[in-house]
XYZ file of C-alpha atoms in Angstrom:
259
model
C 171.824 44.263 36.852
C 170.754 40.713 38.976
C 167.957 41.837 41.473
C 167.655 38.869 44.313
C 164.151 37.629 44.028
C 162.540 37.767 47.358
C 162.374 34.926 49.637
C 159.467 32.255 49.399
C 157.415 32.618 52.602
C 157.850 29.693 54.905
C 154.655 27.366 54.296
C 152.171 27.501 57.470
C 152.553 24.322 59.447
C 150.212 23.066 62.527
C 153.406 24.165 64.800
C 153.824 27.685 63.039
C 149.939 28.243 62.886
C 149.388 27.926 66.539
C 153.170 29.036 67.583
C 153.571 25.931 69.329
C 157.432 26.531 70.035
C 156.404 29.563 72.022
C 153.450 28.302 73.691
C 155.256 25.175 74.828
C 157.965 27.219 76.411
C 155.614 29.246 78.567
C 155.463 26.964 81.470
C 158.129 27.688 83.774
C 157.903 25.745 86.974
C 159.705 27.443 89.923
C 160.761 23.662 91.428
C 161.410 20.307 89.968
C 158.600 18.785 91.987
C 156.727 16.553 89.240
C 153.566 18.065 89.994
C 154.173 21.126 89.581
C 153.937 21.477 85.824
C 150.282 20.182 86.101
C 149.746 22.640 88.092
C 151.048 25.372 85.500
C 149.389 23.672 82.825
C 145.863 23.532 83.982
C 145.865 27.375 85.160
C 147.489 28.267 81.934
C 144.517 26.580 80.230
C 141.958 28.398 82.581
C 143.495 31.815 81.492
C 142.962 30.517 77.980
C 139.046 29.437 78.533
C 139.018 32.951 80.183
C 140.016 34.847 76.974
C 137.729 32.503 75.023
C 134.552 33.107 77.364
C 135.410 37.018 77.258
C 135.490 36.893 73.531
C 132.262 34.949 73.194
C 130.715 37.320 75.614
C 131.287 40.449 73.633
C 129.707 38.771 70.626
C 126.717 37.784 72.784
C 126.160 41.413 73.481
C 126.723 42.671 70.134
C 124.070 40.036 69.034
C 121.576 40.499 71.640
C 121.949 44.480 70.928
C 121.416 43.813 67.195
C 117.865 41.972 68.013
C 119.821 38.636 66.686
C 118.389 36.074 68.519
C 119.304 33.008 67.052
C 122.885 34.271 66.836
C 123.034 34.783 70.593
C 121.254 31.451 71.807
C 124.095 29.829 69.741
C 126.793 32.071 71.672
C 125.348 31.571 75.455
C 125.163 27.762 74.364
C 128.795 27.914 73.845
C 129.813 29.785 76.501
C 127.986 27.130 79.108
C 129.811 24.195 77.280
C 132.882 26.239 78.043
C 132.060 26.492 81.453
C 131.112 22.881 81.963
C 134.804 21.904 80.464
C 136.695 24.242 83.033
C 134.884 22.463 85.633
C 135.516 19.062 84.459
C 139.145 20.402 84.471
C 139.280 20.390 88.209
C 138.818 16.454 88.142
C 142.398 16.252 86.637
C 143.930 19.217 89.437
C 142.371 16.920 92.147
C 144.295 14.112 91.295
C 147.329 16.077 93.061
C 147.354 15.177 96.955
C 147.926 17.567 99.617
C 151.194 16.681 100.110
C 152.292 16.842 96.417
C 151.019 20.590 96.554
C 152.843 21.422 99.462
C 156.286 20.128 97.966
C 156.325 23.295 95.668
C 153.584 25.492 97.363
C 156.203 27.530 99.030
C 157.845 28.905 96.061
C 154.716 30.347 94.601
C 155.285 33.500 96.816
C 152.755 36.138 96.431
C 150.800 34.707 93.458
C 147.220 33.567 93.506
C 144.080 32.827 91.428
C 142.748 35.691 93.135
C 144.832 37.845 91.070
C 143.458 36.544 87.679
C 142.457 40.139 85.728
C 140.495 37.922 83.330
C 138.316 36.481 85.830
C 137.136 39.662 87.324
C 136.810 41.108 83.681
C 134.343 38.163 83.384
C 132.620 38.869 86.860
C 132.663 42.731 85.506
C 130.616 41.589 82.096
C 128.428 39.577 83.883
C 127.405 42.492 86.190
C 129.295 42.839 89.016
C 130.218 46.644 90.324
C 132.223 46.179 93.422
C 135.594 44.669 91.996
C 138.966 46.324 92.242
C 139.624 48.766 89.567
C 143.685 48.499 89.011
C 143.374 46.457 85.728
C 142.076 48.625 83.226
C 139.745 46.026 81.353
C 138.085 45.231 84.312
C 137.541 48.947 85.464
C 136.207 49.625 81.587
C 133.751 46.776 81.812
C 132.213 47.967 84.897
C 131.525 51.167 82.947
C 129.719 49.384 79.974
C 126.555 47.550 79.820
C 126.539 44.186 81.491
C 125.125 41.226 79.632
C 121.475 41.490 81.440
C 121.504 44.994 80.439
C 121.841 43.792 76.917
C 119.199 41.115 77.109
C 117.059 43.841 77.790
C 117.750 45.881 74.864
C 116.787 42.650 72.990
C 113.550 41.802 74.582
C 112.901 45.950 73.895
C 113.646 45.217 70.233
C 111.737 42.124 69.917
C 108.346 44.005 71.280
C 108.429 43.479 74.960
C 107.360 46.112 77.606
C 110.792 46.995 79.050
C 110.537 49.495 81.343
C 112.360 53.077 80.357
C 114.207 53.241 83.403
C 115.772 50.121 83.088
C 117.097 51.036 79.041
C 118.762 54.392 80.352
C 119.868 53.591 83.791
C 123.778 54.489 84.495
C 125.262 50.692 83.813
C 128.401 51.394 85.961
C 125.828 51.307 88.996
C 125.008 48.117 90.986
C 121.727 45.976 88.863
C 118.947 46.557 91.193
C 117.707 43.086 91.204
C 114.218 42.228 92.473
C 112.434 45.590 90.644
C 108.768 44.107 90.482
C 108.420 45.910 86.904
C 111.452 43.678 85.667
C 110.035 40.346 87.274
C 106.710 41.380 85.218
C 108.826 41.717 82.260
C 110.499 38.305 82.815
C 107.116 36.434 83.693
C 105.469 37.805 80.362
C 108.848 36.579 78.441
C 108.361 32.783 79.962
C 105.133 33.107 79.535
C 105.725 32.028 75.910
C 107.651 28.999 76.369
C 109.014 28.270 73.060
C 109.741 31.883 72.119
C 113.357 32.646 71.463
C 113.468 35.645 74.138
C 112.260 32.651 76.856
C 115.213 30.315 75.428
C 117.838 32.944 75.359
C 116.975 33.757 78.649
C 117.325 30.162 79.831
C 120.558 30.002 78.122
C 122.011 32.728 80.246
C 120.829 30.830 83.378
C 122.986 27.924 81.904
C 125.643 30.395 82.144
C 125.113 31.757 85.650
C 124.532 28.139 86.571
C 127.915 27.132 85.230
C 129.787 30.238 87.182
C 128.399 29.128 90.116
C 129.198 25.531 89.653
C 132.745 26.688 88.692
C 132.652 28.537 92.354
C 131.616 25.511 94.189
C 134.087 23.282 92.733
C 136.949 25.709 92.967
C 135.797 25.790 96.791
C 136.010 22.119 96.762
C 139.252 21.602 95.155
C 140.955 23.929 97.245
C 139.569 22.489 100.831
C 140.523 18.997 99.186
C 144.306 19.985 98.709
C 145.067 22.917 101.498
C 141.737 22.443 103.845
C 141.042 25.705 105.722
C 144.604 27.116 105.355
C 145.114 30.601 104.048
C 145.550 30.627 100.536
C 148.595 31.251 98.602
C 149.190 35.294 98.091
C 147.425 35.979 101.970
C 144.053 35.340 100.565
C 141.688 34.010 102.746
C 141.520 30.474 100.590
C 138.563 28.451 100.683
C 136.703 30.813 103.662
C 136.769 33.623 100.852
C 135.533 31.571 98.032
C 132.796 30.019 99.844
C 131.588 33.820 100.779
C 131.299 33.932 96.514
C 128.704 30.718 96.364
C 125.324 31.643 95.208
C 125.702 34.580 94.231
C 123.703 35.114 90.758
C 124.559 37.040 87.892
C 121.436 37.484 86.803
C 119.050 37.248 89.961
C 115.856 38.440 88.363
C 115.986 35.307 85.988
C 115.932 33.156 89.148
C 113.710 35.066 90.765
C 110.972 34.950 88.224
C 110.759 30.834 89.316
C 109.120 32.208 92.483
C 106.563 34.592 90.699
């Protein structure tokens, strides 16, 4: 009896590994306007970068809580580099003029960048606790320890005197910035300029600065393209974005510089 041998697996190629046939059919502009494809591609790339940042912040927290300082430092620096990259991509989007955007804007309907669940989840991972809870991943992140909570566990594991209430607090509550005991802790960490602890703290400041830089450039991009008009989806546009500026994720890492 002849038994057919199993078919040999298809060889892995660049296109099949990256699933390019799927990826390159994910762009579906709503109009025939030339610039809409750029708009779609840029925002899809942002979502891919947000996915990667969330992947990296999960690793960052694991390494911090495992006391792996050098690994946490490497991961934090990678996140900061990614943030620099996504800020730079706004330069490309800003090549689109207000008239070019207006040509397809009416077809965007209720869609808006404010609806990015991944960016909200990232904000929750970094410590925000005042976000909508309609996305389950964001809701879960607001009940887990934030990156700063993980930093405190790393500092405790490496010998610093971290106040017990800071280690046992309910992570779903907003971080109580400005606690004198935490500022005292951070002063002790920064007293050792060449320590891994101080380097990790500075790498988190780089991340925080990167998020704030993204927010600022996002505001200016919106103002440049639609001015002060209401954003798509009924959002407040640039006015809302301006309200988010200069809200650090890790306020105590900034406050210690004034102690």
